[in-house]
JSON list of C-alpha atoms in Angstrom, two decimals:
[
{"chain": "A", "resi": 205, "resn": "MET", "atom": "CA", "xyz": [7.87, 2.45, 22.05]},
{"chain": "A", "resi": 206, "resn": "ARG", "atom": "CA", "xyz": [6.01, 2.82, 18.70]},
{"chain": "A", "resi": 207, "resn": "ILE", "atom": "CA", "xyz": [5.91, 2.61, 15.37]},
{"chain": "A", "resi": 208, "resn": "ASN", "atom": "CA", "xyz": [6.48, 6.01, 13.44]},
{"chain": "A", "resi": 209, "resn": "LEU", "atom": "CA", "xyz": [7.63, 4.76, 9.96]},
{"chain": "A", "resi": 210, "resn": "THR", "atom": "CA", "xyz": [7.06, 1.57, 7.97]},
{"chain": "A", "resi": 211, "resn": "SER", "atom": "CA", "xyz": [7.75, 0.88, 4.08]},
{"chain": "A", "resi": 212, "resn": "VAL", "atom": "CA", "xyz": [6.63, -0.73, 0.82]},
{"chain": "A", "resi": 213, "resn": "LEU", "atom": "CA", "xyz": [8.82, -1.54, -2.20]},
{"chain": "A", "resi": 214, "resn": "VAL", "atom": "CA", "xyz": [7.81, -0.13, -5.26]},
{"chain": "A", "resi": 215, "resn": "ASP", "atom": "CA", "xyz": [9.23, -0.53, -8.64]},
{"chain": "A", "resi": 216, "resn": "ASP", "atom": "CA", "xyz": [8.56, 3.15, -9.66]},
{"chain": "A", "resi": 217, "resn": "GLN", "atom": "CA", "xyz": [8.27, 5.99, -7.51]},
{"chain": "A", "resi": 218, "resn": "ASP", "atom": "CA", "xyz": [5.93, 8.60, -9.44]},
{"chain": "A", "resi": 219, "resn": "LYS", "atom": "CA", "xyz": [3.51, 5.85, -10.12]},
{"chain": "A", "resi": 220, "resn": "ALA", "atom": "CA", "xyz": [3.19, 4.45, -6.97]},
{"chain": "A", "resi": 221, "resn": "LEU", "atom": "CA", "xyz": [2.43, 8.22, -4.88]},
{"chain": "A", "resi": 222, "resn": "SER", "atom": "CA", "xyz": [0.12, 8.57, -7.78]},
{"chain": "A", "resi": 223, "resn": "PHE", "atom": "CA", "xyz": [-1.69, 5.14, -6.75]},
{"chain": "A", "resi": 224, "resn": "TYR", "atom": "CA", "xyz": [-1.25, 5.51, -3.14]},
{"chain": "A", "resi": 225, "resn": "THR", "atom": "CA", "xyz": [-2.78, 9.54, -3.22]},
{"chain": "A", "resi": 226, "resn": "ASP", "atom": "CA", "xyz": [-4.97, 9.56, -6.33]},
{"chain": "A", "resi": 227, "resn": "VAL", "atom": "CA", "xyz": [-6.10, 5.82, -5.62]},
{"chain": "A", "resi": 228, "resn": "LEU", "atom": "CA", "xyz": [-5.93, 5.06, -2.36]},
{"chain": "A", "resi": 229, "resn": "GLY", "atom": "CA", "xyz": [-6.69, 8.07, -0.63]},
{"chain": "A", "resi": 230, "resn": "PHE", "atom": "CA", "xyz": [-3.16, 9.15, 1.23]},
{"chain": "A", "resi": 231, "resn": "GLU", "atom": "CA", "xyz": [-1.43, 12.19, 1.53]},
{"chain": "A", "resi": 232, "resn": "LYS", "atom": "CA", "xyz": [2.33, 13.06, 0.59]},
{"chain": "A", "resi": 233, "resn": "LYS", "atom": "CA", "xyz": [3.96, 14.15, 3.72]},
{"chain": "A", "resi": 234, "resn": "THR", "atom": "CA", "xyz": [7.48, 13.73, 2.86]},
{"chain": "A", "resi": 235, "resn": "GLU", "atom": "CA", "xyz": [9.70, 14.13, -0.78]},
{"chain": "A", "resi": 236, "resn": "ILE", "atom": "CA", "xyz": [13.30, 14.40, -0.31]},
{"chain": "A", "resi": 237, "resn": "PRO", "atom": "CA", "xyz": [15.83, 14.19, -3.37]},
{"chain": "A", "resi": 238, "resn": "LEU", "atom": "CA", "xyz": [18.33, 11.69, -2.79]},
{"chain": "A", "resi": 239, "resn": "GLY", "atom": "CA", "xyz": [20.09, 11.09, -6.00]},
{"chain": "A", "resi": 240, "resn": "GLU", "atom": "CA", "xyz": [17.92, 9.17, -8.21]},
{"chain": "A", "resi": 241, "resn": "HIS", "atom": "CA", "xyz": [15.41, 8.38, -5.73]},
{"chain": "A", "resi": 242, "resn": "ARG", "atom": "CA", "xyz": [13.73, 10.01, -3.54]},
{"chain": "A", "resi": 243, "resn": "TRP", "atom": "CA", "xyz": [12.92, 10.19, 0.29]},
{"chain": "A", "resi": 244, "resn": "LEU", "atom": "CA", "xyz": [8.62, 9.63, -0.08]},
{"chain": "A", "resi": 245, "resn": "THR", "atom": "CA", "xyz": [6.23, 9.19, 2.30]},
{"chain": "A", "resi": 246, "resn": "VAL", "atom": "CA", "xyz": [2.59, 9.04, 2.41]},
{"chain": "A", "resi": 247, "resn": "VAL", "atom": "CA", "xyz": [0.18, 9.56, 5.72]},
{"chain": "A", "resi": 248, "resn": "SER", "atom": "CA", "xyz": [-3.60, 8.76, 5.92]},
{"chain": "A", "resi": 249, "resn": "PRO", "atom": "CA", "xyz": [-5.17, 12.02, 5.96]},
{"chain": "A", "resi": 250, "resn": "ALA", "atom": "CA", "xyz": [-7.37, 10.93, 9.28]},
{"chain": "A", "resi": 251, "resn": "ASP", "atom": "CA", "xyz": [-3.98, 10.85, 11.01]},
{"chain": "A", "resi": 252, "resn": "PRO", "atom": "CA", "xyz": [-1.53, 13.33, 9.67]},
{"chain": "A", "resi": 253, "resn": "ASP", "atom": "CA", "xyz": [0.89, 13.22, 11.92]},
{"chain": "A", "resi": 254, "resn": "GLY", "atom": "CA", "xyz": [0.80, 9.18, 12.54]},
{"chain": "A", "resi": 255, "resn": "VAL", "atom": "CA", "xyz": [2.69, 6.38, 11.13]},
{"chain": "A", "resi": 256, "resn": "GLU", "atom": "CA", "xyz": [4.32, 7.37, 7.45]},
{"chain": "A", "resi": 257, "resn": "LEU", "atom": "CA", "xyz": [4.57, 4.84, 4.90]},
{"chain": "A", "resi": 258, "resn": "VAL", "atom": "CA", "xyz": [7.84, 5.20, 2.81]},
{"chain": "A", "resi": 259, "resn": "LEU", "atom": "CA", "xyz": [7.32, 4.49, -1.01]},
{"chain": "A", "resi": 260, "resn": "GLU", "atom": "CA", "xyz": [10.96, 2.68, -0.69]},
{"chain": "A", "resi": 261, "resn": "PRO", "atom": "CA", "xyz": [12.15, 2.04, -4.27]},
{"chain": "A", "resi": 262, "resn": "ASP", "atom": "CA", "xyz": [12.65, -1.53, -5.02]},
{"chain": "A", "resi": 263, "resn": "ALA", "atom": "CA", "xyz": [16.40, -1.03, -6.18]},
{"chain": "A", "resi": 264, "resn": "HIS", "atom": "CA", "xyz": [18.19, -3.72, -4.49]},
{"chain": "A", "resi": 265, "resn": "PRO", "atom": "CA", "xyz": [18.67, -7.06, -5.68]},
{"chain": "A", "resi": 266, "resn": "ALA", "atom": "CA", "xyz": [16.54, -8.94, -3.14]},
{"chain": "A", "resi": 267, "resn": "ALA", "atom": "CA", "xyz": [13.86, -6.96, -3.90]},
{"chain": "A", "resi": 268, "resn": "ALA", "atom": "CA", "xyz": [12.36, -8.24, -6.72]},
{"chain": "A", "resi": 269, "resn": "PRO", "atom": "CA", "xyz": [12.85, -11.87, -6.00]},
{"chain": "A", "resi": 270, "resn": "PHE", "atom": "CA", "xyz": [11.33, -11.10, -2.30]},
{"chain": "A", "resi": 271, "resn": "LYS", "atom": "CA", "xyz": [8.42, -9.28, -3.86]},
{"chain": "A", "resi": 272, "resn": "GLN", "atom": "CA", "xyz": [7.78, -11.68, -6.47]},
{"chain": "A", "resi": 273, "resn": "ALA", "atom": "CA", "xyz": [7.59, -14.85, -4.19]},
{"chain": "A", "resi": 274, "resn": "LEU", "atom": "CA", "xyz": [4.94, -12.87, -1.79]},
{"chain": "A", "resi": 275, "resn": "VAL", "atom": "CA", "xyz": [2.61, -12.38, -4.94]},
{"chain": "A", "resi": 276, "resn": "GLU", "atom": "CA", "xyz": [2.79, -15.89, -6.32]},
{"chain": "A", "resi": 277, "resn": "ASP", "atom": "CA", "xyz": [1.79, -17.28, -3.10]},
{"chain": "A", "resi": 278, "resn": "GLY", "atom": "CA", "xyz": [-0.79, -14.78, -2.62]},
{"chain": "A", "resi": 279, "resn": "ILE", "atom": "CA", "xyz": [0.87, -13.36, 0.34]},
{"chain": "A", "resi": 280, "resn": "PRO", "atom": "CA", "xyz": [-0.07, -9.19, 1.07]},
{"chain": "A", "resi": 281, "resn": "TYR", "atom": "CA", "xyz": [3.31, -7.32, 1.80]},
{"chain": "A", "resi": 282, "resn": "THR", "atom": "CA", "xyz": [1.47, -5.37, 4.11]},
{"chain": "A", "resi": 283, "resn": "SER", "atom": "CA", "xyz": [-2.03, -4.40, 5.61]},
{"chain": "A", "resi": 284, "resn": "PHE", "atom": "CA", "xyz": [-4.25, -1.32, 5.98]},
{"chain": "A", "resi": 285, "resn": "ALA", "atom": "CA", "xyz": [-7.11, -1.06, 8.39]},
{"chain": "A", "resi": 286, "resn": "VAL", "atom": "CA", "xyz": [-10.25, 0.61, 6.88]},
{"chain": "A", "resi": 287, "resn": "GLU", "atom": "CA", "xyz": [-13.95, 1.31, 8.55]},
{"chain": "A", "resi": 288, "resn": "ASP", "atom": "CA", "xyz": [-15.39, -1.29, 5.86]},
{"chain": "A", "resi": 289, "resn": "VAL", "atom": "CA", "xyz": [-13.84, -3.64, 3.71]},
{"chain": "A", "resi": 290, "resn": "GLN", "atom": "CA", "xyz": [-16.92, -4.03, 1.62]},
{"chain": "A", "resi": 291, "resn": "ALA", "atom": "CA", "xyz": [-17.32, -0.38, 1.14]},
{"chain": "A", "resi": 292, "resn": "GLU", "atom": "CA", "xyz": [-13.54, 0.09, 0.29]},
{"chain": "A", "resi": 293, "resn": "TYR", "atom": "CA", "xyz": [-13.87, -3.00, -1.92]},
{"chain": "A", "resi": 294, "resn": "GLU", "atom": "CA", "xyz": [-16.39, -1.59, -4.15]},
{"chain": "A", "resi": 295, "resn": "ARG", "atom": "CA", "xyz": [-15.08, 2.37, -4.02]},
{"chain": "A", "resi": 296, "resn": "LEU", "atom": "CA", "xyz": [-11.65, 1.07, -5.16]},
{"chain": "A", "resi": 297, "resn": "ARG", "atom": "CA", "xyz": [-12.77, -1.35, -7.76]},
{"chain": "A", "resi": 298, "resn": "ASP", "atom": "CA", "xyz": [-15.05, 1.54, -9.09]},
{"chain": "A", "resi": 299, "resn": "HIS", "atom": "CA", "xyz": [-11.64, 3.29, -9.36]},
{"chain": "A", "resi": 300, "resn": "GLY", "atom": "CA", "xyz": [-10.30, 0.07, -11.30]},
{"chain": "A", "resi": 301, "resn": "VAL", "atom": "CA", "xyz": [-8.02, -1.50, -8.65]},
{"chain": "A", "resi": 302, "resn": "ARG", "atom": "CA", "xyz": [-7.55, -5.42, -9.02]},
{"chain": "A", "resi": 303, "resn": "PHE", "atom": "CA", "xyz": [-8.04, -7.22, -6.47]},
{"chain": "A", "resi": 304, "resn": "THR", "atom": "CA", "xyz": [-6.70, -10.83, -5.75]},
{"chain": "A", "resi": 305, "resn": "GLN", "atom": "CA", "xyz": [-8.72, -11.63, -3.10]},
{"chain": "A", "resi": 306, "resn": "GLU", "atom": "CA", "xyz": [-12.81, -10.34, -2.38]},
{"chain": "A", "resi": 307, "resn": "PRO", "atom": "CA", "xyz": [-14.11, -9.71, 0.41]},
{"chain": "A", "resi": 308, "resn": "LEU", "atom": "CA", "xyz": [-13.85, -12.49, 2.84]},
{"chain": "A", "resi": 309, "resn": "ASP", "atom": "CA", "xyz": [-15.21, -12.57, 6.63]},
{"chain": "A", "resi": 310, "resn": "MET", "atom": "CA", "xyz": [-12.31, -14.76, 7.96]},
{"chain": "A", "resi": 311, "resn": "GLY", "atom": "CA", "xyz": [-14.61, -14.47, 11.83]},
{"chain": "A", "resi": 312, "resn": "GLY", "atom": "CA", "xyz": [-14.32, -11.51, 13.41]},
{"chain": "A", "resi": 313, "resn": "ILE", "atom": "CA", "xyz": [-12.12, -9.85, 10.25]},
{"chain": "A", "resi": 314, "resn": "THR", "atom": "CA", "xyz": [-12.97, -9.08, 7.06]},
{"chain": "A", "resi": 315, "resn": "THR", "atom": "CA", "xyz": [-10.44, -9.17, 4.23]},
{"chain": "A", "resi": 316, "resn": "ALA", "atom": "CA", "xyz": [-9.69, -8.28, 0.75]},
{"chain": "A", "resi": 317, "resn": "VAL", "atom": "CA", "xyz": [-6.28, -8.03, -0.98]},
{"chain": "A", "resi": 318, "resn": "LEU", "atom": "CA", "xyz": [-5.43, -5.70, -3.30]},
{"chain": "A", "resi": 319, "resn": "ASP", "atom": "CA", "xyz": [-2.56, -5.20, -6.16]},
{"chain": "A", "resi": 320, "resn": "ASP", "atom": "CA", "xyz": [-0.90, -2.28, -5.86]},
{"chain": "A", "resi": 321, "resn": "THR", "atom": "CA", "xyz": [0.55, -1.78, -9.49]},
{"chain": "A", "resi": 322, "resn": "CYS", "atom": "CA", "xyz": [3.90, -1.50, -7.58]},
{"chain": "A", "resi": 323, "resn": "GLY", "atom": "CA", "xyz": [4.90, -5.06, -7.62]},
{"chain": "A", "resi": 324, "resn": "ASN", "atom": "CA", "xyz": [2.84, -5.89, -4.03]},
{"chain": "A", "resi": 325, "resn": "LEU", "atom": "CA", "xyz": [-0.25, -7.30, -2.74]},
{"chain": "A", "resi": 326, "resn": "ILE", "atom": "CA", "xyz": [-1.61, -5.21, -0.29]},
{"chain": "A", "resi": 327, "resn": "GLN", "atom": "CA", "xyz": [-4.42, -6.16, 2.24]},
{"chain": "A", "resi": 328, "resn": "LEU", "atom": "CA", "xyz": [-7.33, -4.10, 3.58]},
{"chain": "A", "resi": 329, "resn": "ALA", "atom": "CA", "xyz": [-8.75, -5.40, 6.83]},
{"chain": "A", "resi": 330, "resn": "SER", "atom": "CA", "xyz": [-11.88, -3.94, 9.34]},
{"chain": "A", "resi": 331, "resn": "PRO", "atom": "CA", "xyz": [-13.57, -5.77, 11.57]},
{"chain": "A", "resi": 332, "resn": "SER", "atom": "CA", "xyz": [-16.79, -7.75, 10.94]}
]
């Protein structure tokens, strides 16, 4: 058994695709029209056949309160592994990304938390 797909709930798929590809550096993998929304996934360019991230519309009534509660409590929706959190923090900050947590050494792991502009906090993590 392996994980091949995971999702993040987004308020606008076009805005999310732009952020996740143009800013974070993922690549679009799949785009299939489904009514007013799309089946839209991105992947890491380092692993194009690896885990796909679905940019899932947050149209379900439970999604907005759930996302808001996580953001209010500073809880990331998901976590992405990077080689060097400090370097990614500096690169993304230079692209105007807002961080809610600067790089923090947590004893064996360094994390930072960014705002994905789509209603989610996303954690970046790397070994310290």
